[in-house]
Short mmCIF file of C-alpha atoms in Angstrom, two decimals:
data_model
loop_
_atom_site.label_atom_id
_atom_site.label_comp_id
_atom_site.label_asym_id
_atom_site.label_seq_id
_atom_site.Cartn_x
_atom_site.Cartn_y
_atom_site.Cartn_z
CA LYS A 1 -73.56 -49.26 -25.85
CA CYS A 2 -73.79 -46.86 -28.56
CA ALA A 3 -76.33 -48.79 -31.51
CA GLY A 4 -73.98 -50.43 -34.66
CA MET A 5 -70.69 -50.30 -32.81
CA GLY A 6 -69.77 -52.92 -30.82
CA TRP A 7 -65.98 -53.06 -28.83
CA ARG A 8 -64.26 -55.45 -31.34
CA ASP A 9 -65.11 -52.90 -33.81
CA GLY A 10 -63.77 -49.80 -32.14
CA PHE A 11 -60.75 -51.87 -31.09
CA VAL A 12 -60.44 -52.64 -34.99
CA LEU A 13 -61.01 -49.10 -35.90
CA LEU A 14 -58.37 -47.79 -33.35
CA LEU A 15 -56.20 -50.56 -34.59
CA PHE A 16 -55.72 -48.72 -37.93
CA PHE A 17 -55.85 -45.72 -37.39
CA PHE A 18 -52.26 -46.86 -34.81
CA THR A 19 -51.34 -48.64 -38.13
CA THR A 20 -51.49 -45.72 -40.64
CA ILE A 21 -50.30 -43.29 -38.36
CA MET A 22 -46.73 -45.88 -38.13
CA LEU A 23 -47.25 -45.96 -41.62
CA ALA A 24 -47.16 -42.76 -42.05
CA GLY A 25 -44.27 -42.20 -39.93
CA GLN A 26 -42.48 -43.67 -42.90
CA VAL A 27 -40.14 -41.52 -45.06
CA ASN A 28 -39.96 -43.03 -48.78
CA MET A 29 -36.94 -41.95 -51.00
CA SER A 30 -34.86 -43.37 -53.11
CA ASN A 31 -31.11 -44.09 -53.13
CA GLU A 32 -30.57 -41.35 -55.14
CA GLU A 33 -32.49 -38.68 -52.94
CA ILE A 34 -30.87 -39.87 -50.33
CA LYS A 35 -27.76 -39.93 -51.45
CA GLN A 36 -28.01 -36.02 -52.54
CA LYS A 37 -28.78 -35.36 -49.25
CA THR A 38 -26.22 -36.83 -46.76
CA ASP A 39 -23.79 -35.42 -49.67
CA SER A 40 -25.23 -31.39 -48.74
CA ILE A 41 -25.18 -32.62 -44.98
CA LEU A 42 -21.41 -33.47 -44.76
CA VAL A 43 -21.07 -30.48 -46.68
CA GLU A 44 -22.58 -27.97 -43.71
CA GLY A 45 -21.09 -30.91 -41.19
CA ASN A 46 -17.95 -29.66 -42.85
CA LYS A 47 -18.03 -26.01 -42.38
CA LEU A 48 -19.42 -26.24 -38.85
CA TYR A 49 -16.53 -28.19 -37.84
CA GLN A 50 -14.72 -25.20 -39.44
CA TYR A 51 -15.81 -23.08 -37.97
CA GLU A 52 -16.14 -24.69 -34.21
CA ARG A 53 -12.38 -26.12 -34.23
CA ALA A 54 -11.15 -22.68 -35.53
CA ALA A 55 -13.30 -21.10 -32.35
CA TRP A 56 -11.50 -24.07 -29.96
CA VAL A 57 -8.26 -23.10 -30.97
CA SER A 58 -8.67 -19.26 -31.31
CA THR A 59 -10.29 -18.81 -27.79
CA ASP A 60 -7.54 -21.40 -26.19
CA LEU A 61 -4.69 -19.09 -28.14
CA ALA A 62 -6.47 -15.77 -26.78
CA MET A 63 -6.40 -17.40 -22.73
CA SER A 64 -3.29 -17.99 -23.14
CA LEU A 65 -1.80 -14.47 -23.44
CA ASN A 66 -2.17 -12.39 -20.09
CA ASP A 67 -2.53 -8.93 -22.92
CA ILE A 68 -5.39 -10.86 -24.06
CA LYS A 69 -6.73 -12.73 -21.46
CA PRO A 70 -8.57 -10.07 -18.82
CA LYS A 71 -9.88 -7.82 -21.89
CA PHE A 72 -11.66 -11.18 -23.35
CA GLY A 73 -15.28 -10.62 -24.59
CA GLY A 74 -16.51 -13.47 -27.12
CA TYR A 75 -15.33 -14.76 -30.53
CA LEU A 76 -16.04 -14.42 -33.64
CA ILE A 77 -16.52 -16.44 -36.34
CA TYR A 78 -16.99 -16.02 -40.00
CA GLU A 79 -15.53 -17.09 -43.64
CA SER A 80 -13.84 -14.49 -45.94
CA GLY A 81 -12.81 -15.52 -49.72
CA ASP A 82 -10.95 -19.05 -49.26
CA SER A 83 -9.96 -18.97 -45.39
CA VAL A 84 -11.75 -19.23 -42.12
CA LYS A 85 -11.17 -15.62 -39.46
CA ALA A 86 -11.76 -16.14 -36.31
CA ILE A 87 -11.34 -12.43 -34.31
CA ILE A 88 -11.04 -12.30 -30.41
CA LEU A 89 -13.84 -9.54 -29.33
CA ASP A 90 -13.16 -7.66 -26.25
CA LYS A 91 -15.36 -6.89 -22.82
CA ALA A 92 -17.73 -3.94 -24.97
CA GLN A 93 -17.58 -6.41 -27.89
CA ASN A 94 -16.96 -3.07 -30.44
CA ASN A 95 -13.33 -4.35 -31.38
CA CYS A 96 -11.12 -6.97 -32.20
CA ILE A 97 -8.44 -7.59 -30.25
CA TYR A 98 -6.91 -10.24 -31.65
CA GLU A 99 -7.14 -11.92 -35.27
CA MET A 100 -6.62 -15.48 -36.16
CA THR A 101 -6.72 -16.67 -40.00
CA TYR A 102 -7.26 -20.24 -40.88
CA ILE A 103 -7.26 -21.45 -44.84
CA ASN A 104 -6.37 -25.76 -44.71
CA ASP A 105 -5.20 -26.36 -41.54
CA PHE A 106 -7.56 -26.10 -38.29
CA THR A 107 -5.68 -27.19 -35.34
CA ILE A 108 -3.30 -23.80 -36.31
CA PRO A 109 -3.81 -20.50 -37.17
CA ASN A 110 -1.96 -19.58 -41.10
CA LYS A 111 -2.19 -15.84 -39.75
CA GLU A 112 -2.15 -14.19 -36.56
CA ASN A 113 -2.68 -10.20 -35.68
CA LEU A 114 -2.30 -8.74 -32.50
CA VAL A 115 -3.08 -4.91 -33.25
CA SER A 116 -6.28 -3.80 -31.78
CA ARG A 117 -9.33 -2.36 -34.46
CA GLU A 118 -12.59 -1.77 -35.09
CA LEU A 119 -14.91 -4.43 -36.84
CA ASN A 120 -14.77 -3.53 -39.61
CA ASP A 121 -18.57 -3.02 -41.69
CA LYS A 122 -18.98 -7.41 -42.23
CA GLU A 123 -17.95 -7.85 -38.59
CA ARG A 124 -20.75 -5.92 -36.83
CA GLU A 125 -23.34 -7.01 -38.91
CA LEU A 126 -22.82 -10.73 -38.03
CA GLN A 127 -21.93 -9.85 -34.67
CA SER A 128 -25.30 -8.07 -34.76
CA ILE A 129 -27.33 -10.72 -36.12
CA LYS A 130 -25.74 -12.96 -33.82
CA GLY A 131 -26.62 -10.50 -31.00
CA LYS A 132 -30.05 -10.57 -31.94
CA LEU A 133 -30.98 -14.06 -32.17
CA VAL A 134 -29.21 -15.44 -28.90
CA ASP A 135 -31.31 -13.12 -27.46
CA GLU A 136 -34.46 -13.94 -28.65
CA ILE A 137 -33.86 -17.57 -28.54
CA PHE A 138 -32.93 -17.78 -24.73
CA THR A 139 -36.38 -16.93 -23.79
CA SER A 140 -38.84 -19.19 -22.47
CA THR A 141 -39.88 -19.13 -26.25
CA TYR A 142 -37.65 -21.93 -27.35
CA ASN A 143 -36.49 -23.23 -24.15
CA VAL A 144 -33.23 -23.91 -25.08
CA THR A 145 -30.98 -25.79 -22.04
CA CYS A 146 -27.89 -27.20 -20.79
CA ALA A 147 -27.59 -29.79 -18.66
CA GLU A 148 -24.98 -29.69 -15.53
CA GLY A 149 -21.32 -30.01 -16.87
CA TYR A 150 -21.78 -29.23 -20.06
CA ASN A 151 -22.06 -25.88 -22.40
CA LEU A 152 -23.44 -24.29 -24.90
CA ASN A 153 -21.21 -23.76 -28.42
CA ILE A 154 -23.41 -21.03 -31.13
CA GLU A 155 -21.58 -20.50 -34.68
CA LEU A 156 -23.32 -18.23 -37.40
CA ILE A 157 -23.45 -19.03 -40.73
CA PRO A 158 -24.78 -17.43 -43.20
CA TYR A 159 -26.91 -18.65 -46.18
CA GLU A 160 -28.75 -17.80 -48.96
CA LEU A 161 -32.05 -16.94 -47.73
CA GLY A 162 -30.07 -15.05 -44.54
CA TYR A 163 -28.76 -16.98 -41.61
CA LYS A 164 -28.30 -20.24 -40.18
CA LEU A 165 -27.13 -20.23 -36.04
CA TYR A 166 -26.06 -23.28 -34.44
CA ILE A 167 -25.98 -24.24 -31.65
CA LEU A 168 -24.21 -27.70 -30.00
CA THR A 169 -23.80 -28.70 -27.06
CA GLY A 170 -19.44 -28.97 -25.24
CA THR A 171 -18.01 -30.43 -22.37
CA ALA A 172 -14.94 -30.53 -20.10
CA LYS A 173 -15.37 -33.54 -19.38
CA ARG A 174 -13.15 -36.65 -19.98
CA ASP A 175 -14.26 -39.25 -21.64
CA VAL A 176 -17.36 -38.01 -23.10
CA ILE A 177 -19.15 -36.91 -26.85
CA PRO A 178 -21.48 -35.15 -26.10
CA LEU A 179 -23.60 -35.80 -29.02
CA GLY A 180 -27.14 -34.25 -28.46
CA ASN A 181 -29.01 -31.34 -27.31
CA ASP A 182 -28.40 -29.25 -30.76
CA TYR A 183 -30.58 -26.57 -32.45
CA VAL A 184 -30.51 -24.59 -35.46
CA PHE A 185 -32.61 -21.47 -36.06
CA PHE A 186 -33.58 -20.10 -39.23
CA ALA A 187 -33.22 -16.55 -40.18
CA ASP A 188 -34.00 -13.88 -42.49
CA SER A 189 -31.14 -11.16 -43.54
CA ASP A 190 -32.83 -8.68 -41.19
CA GLY A 191 -32.49 -11.35 -38.21
CA LYS A 192 -35.96 -12.13 -37.65
CA ILE A 193 -36.82 -16.21 -36.73
CA THR A 194 -38.21 -17.71 -39.66
CA SER A 195 -38.00 -21.66 -38.39
CA TRP A 196 -35.77 -23.74 -35.85
CA ARG A 197 -35.69 -26.93 -35.17
CA LYS A 198 -34.21 -29.28 -32.39
CA PHE A 199 -31.79 -32.30 -34.03
CA HIS A 200 -31.74 -34.41 -30.91
CA SER A 201 -35.24 -34.57 -28.05
CA VAL A 202 -31.90 -35.23 -25.45
CA LEU A 203 -28.32 -35.32 -24.94
CA ILE A 204 -26.57 -38.53 -25.69
CA PRO A 205 -23.25 -38.42 -23.34
CA SER A 206 -21.42 -40.88 -25.16
CA ILE A 207 -18.70 -42.44 -23.40
CA THR A 208 -15.52 -43.17 -24.91
CA LYS A 209 -14.76 -46.40 -21.95
CA TYR A 210 -16.24 -48.62 -20.38
CA LYS A 211 -15.13 -50.54 -17.57
CA GLY A 212 -11.53 -49.79 -18.01
CA GLU A 213 -12.00 -50.26 -22.12
CA LYS A 214 -11.90 -48.19 -24.95
CA VAL A 215 -14.61 -47.91 -26.78
CA ILE A 216 -14.51 -48.55 -30.63
CA SER A 217 -18.05 -47.54 -31.52
CA ILE A 218 -20.81 -45.04 -30.70
CA THR A 219 -24.09 -45.52 -32.66
CA HIS A 220 -27.06 -43.64 -31.39
CA SER A 221 -30.97 -43.72 -33.50
CA HIS A 222 -33.22 -40.40 -34.74
CA LEU A 223 -36.63 -40.39 -34.45
CA HIS A 224 -39.21 -39.97 -37.45
CA ALA A 225 -38.84 -36.10 -37.10
CA GLU A 226 -35.33 -36.26 -37.95
CA PRO A 227 -34.83 -38.80 -40.09
CA PHE A 228 -31.18 -38.30 -41.23
CA ILE A 229 -27.41 -38.01 -39.47
CA SER A 230 -26.96 -34.27 -38.68
CA ALA A 231 -24.40 -32.06 -39.24
CA THR A 232 -24.67 -31.76 -36.25
CA ASP A 233 -23.57 -35.19 -35.41
CA ILE A 234 -20.81 -35.07 -37.50
CA CYS A 235 -19.06 -31.78 -36.39
CA THR A 236 -19.31 -33.32 -32.73
CA PHE A 237 -17.77 -36.32 -33.37
CA LYS A 238 -15.22 -34.64 -35.52
CA LEU A 239 -14.73 -32.75 -32.15
CA TYR A 240 -14.49 -35.06 -29.82
CA GLY A 241 -13.87 -38.39 -31.80
CA SER A 242 -10.07 -37.17 -32.56
CA ILE A 243 -9.60 -36.69 -28.95
CA TYR A 244 -10.60 -40.23 -27.96
CA GLY A 245 -9.12 -41.75 -31.21
CA LEU A 246 -12.76 -43.04 -32.58
CA LYS A 247 -12.85 -42.98 -36.64
CA GLN A 248 -16.28 -44.06 -37.01
CA PHE A 249 -19.94 -43.45 -35.71
CA LYS A 250 -23.67 -44.53 -36.66
CA VAL A 251 -27.30 -43.66 -36.42
CA LEU A 252 -29.69 -45.58 -36.54
CA SER A 253 -32.68 -43.55 -38.71
CA THR A 254 -35.85 -45.45 -37.39
CA ALA A 255 -37.56 -43.81 -40.34
CA LEU A 256 -35.61 -44.66 -43.39
CA SER A 257 -34.38 -48.16 -41.54
CA LYS A 258 -31.21 -47.42 -42.44
CA TYR A 259 -27.99 -47.11 -40.78
CA PHE A 260 -25.92 -43.83 -41.74
CA THR A 261 -21.86 -44.72 -40.88
CA TYR A 262 -19.38 -41.24 -40.74
CA ASP A 263 -16.12 -41.99 -40.96
CA SER A 264 -13.31 -39.67 -40.32
CA ASP A 265 -10.69 -40.72 -42.11
CA LYS A 266 -12.71 -40.67 -45.53
CA ASN A 267 -15.09 -37.83 -44.57
CA THR A 268 -17.76 -40.01 -46.14
CA ILE A 269 -21.64 -40.94 -44.96
CA GLU A 270 -22.25 -45.16 -45.81
CA THR A 271 -26.02 -45.83 -45.93
CA SER A 272 -27.12 -49.16 -45.19
CA ASP A 273 -30.16 -51.67 -44.73
CA LYS A 274 -30.96 -51.84 -40.91
#
């Protein structure tokens, strides 16, 4: 037995230490600060949705064309003025073989061009950065995984400090919304990764039917490390929720002790106490 401290003293000290850790995990923010944060997340989620939706529609259109399907070598999505462009690449990824432009409606392109052409300077740069990041990310360093029956979708979005590369999980399974297993990698203007994070620790396959009945609401929780609803949550729900007639979903923030509710009809994030 150690002199000067009994087991009860040690237990009290350990309990105090554990309680301190728990309190330190709580995030204290004003309602105004939370609103500013959720507003920025909503903007990012909507942008990510536009990229992903354009990718969905454009690849489906490309695969429906007999002249394009055998040449398909991938796609690139990027903003151009007030529009979003989707280009289908050839197998060598040096040429655009199908170009589509989206403005307000992301269920069908406003313009289409089937004339094959070389990539312009902006497209070459984006494709080079995307390829460089993908080659680095899919190594043992980051341990990005994908469950059987699911696939990974990748979108590169420029921002003021360089680039953000999002990885989202997708699926062709029926009656499932594939939330979780999502990442963002931040890179500088040269495509060097500066930081990254995984939004959810696991894949969260949220079912839309239970015992033959339609699910009307879905909720999942975030650990302390991710106190807010994420842009990837919003994007994935907008993509899949519309298929199954779901309008809302909730995220429980364990760090803030609040619920965040996203409403797709209103395109809003509402905050309420736990």
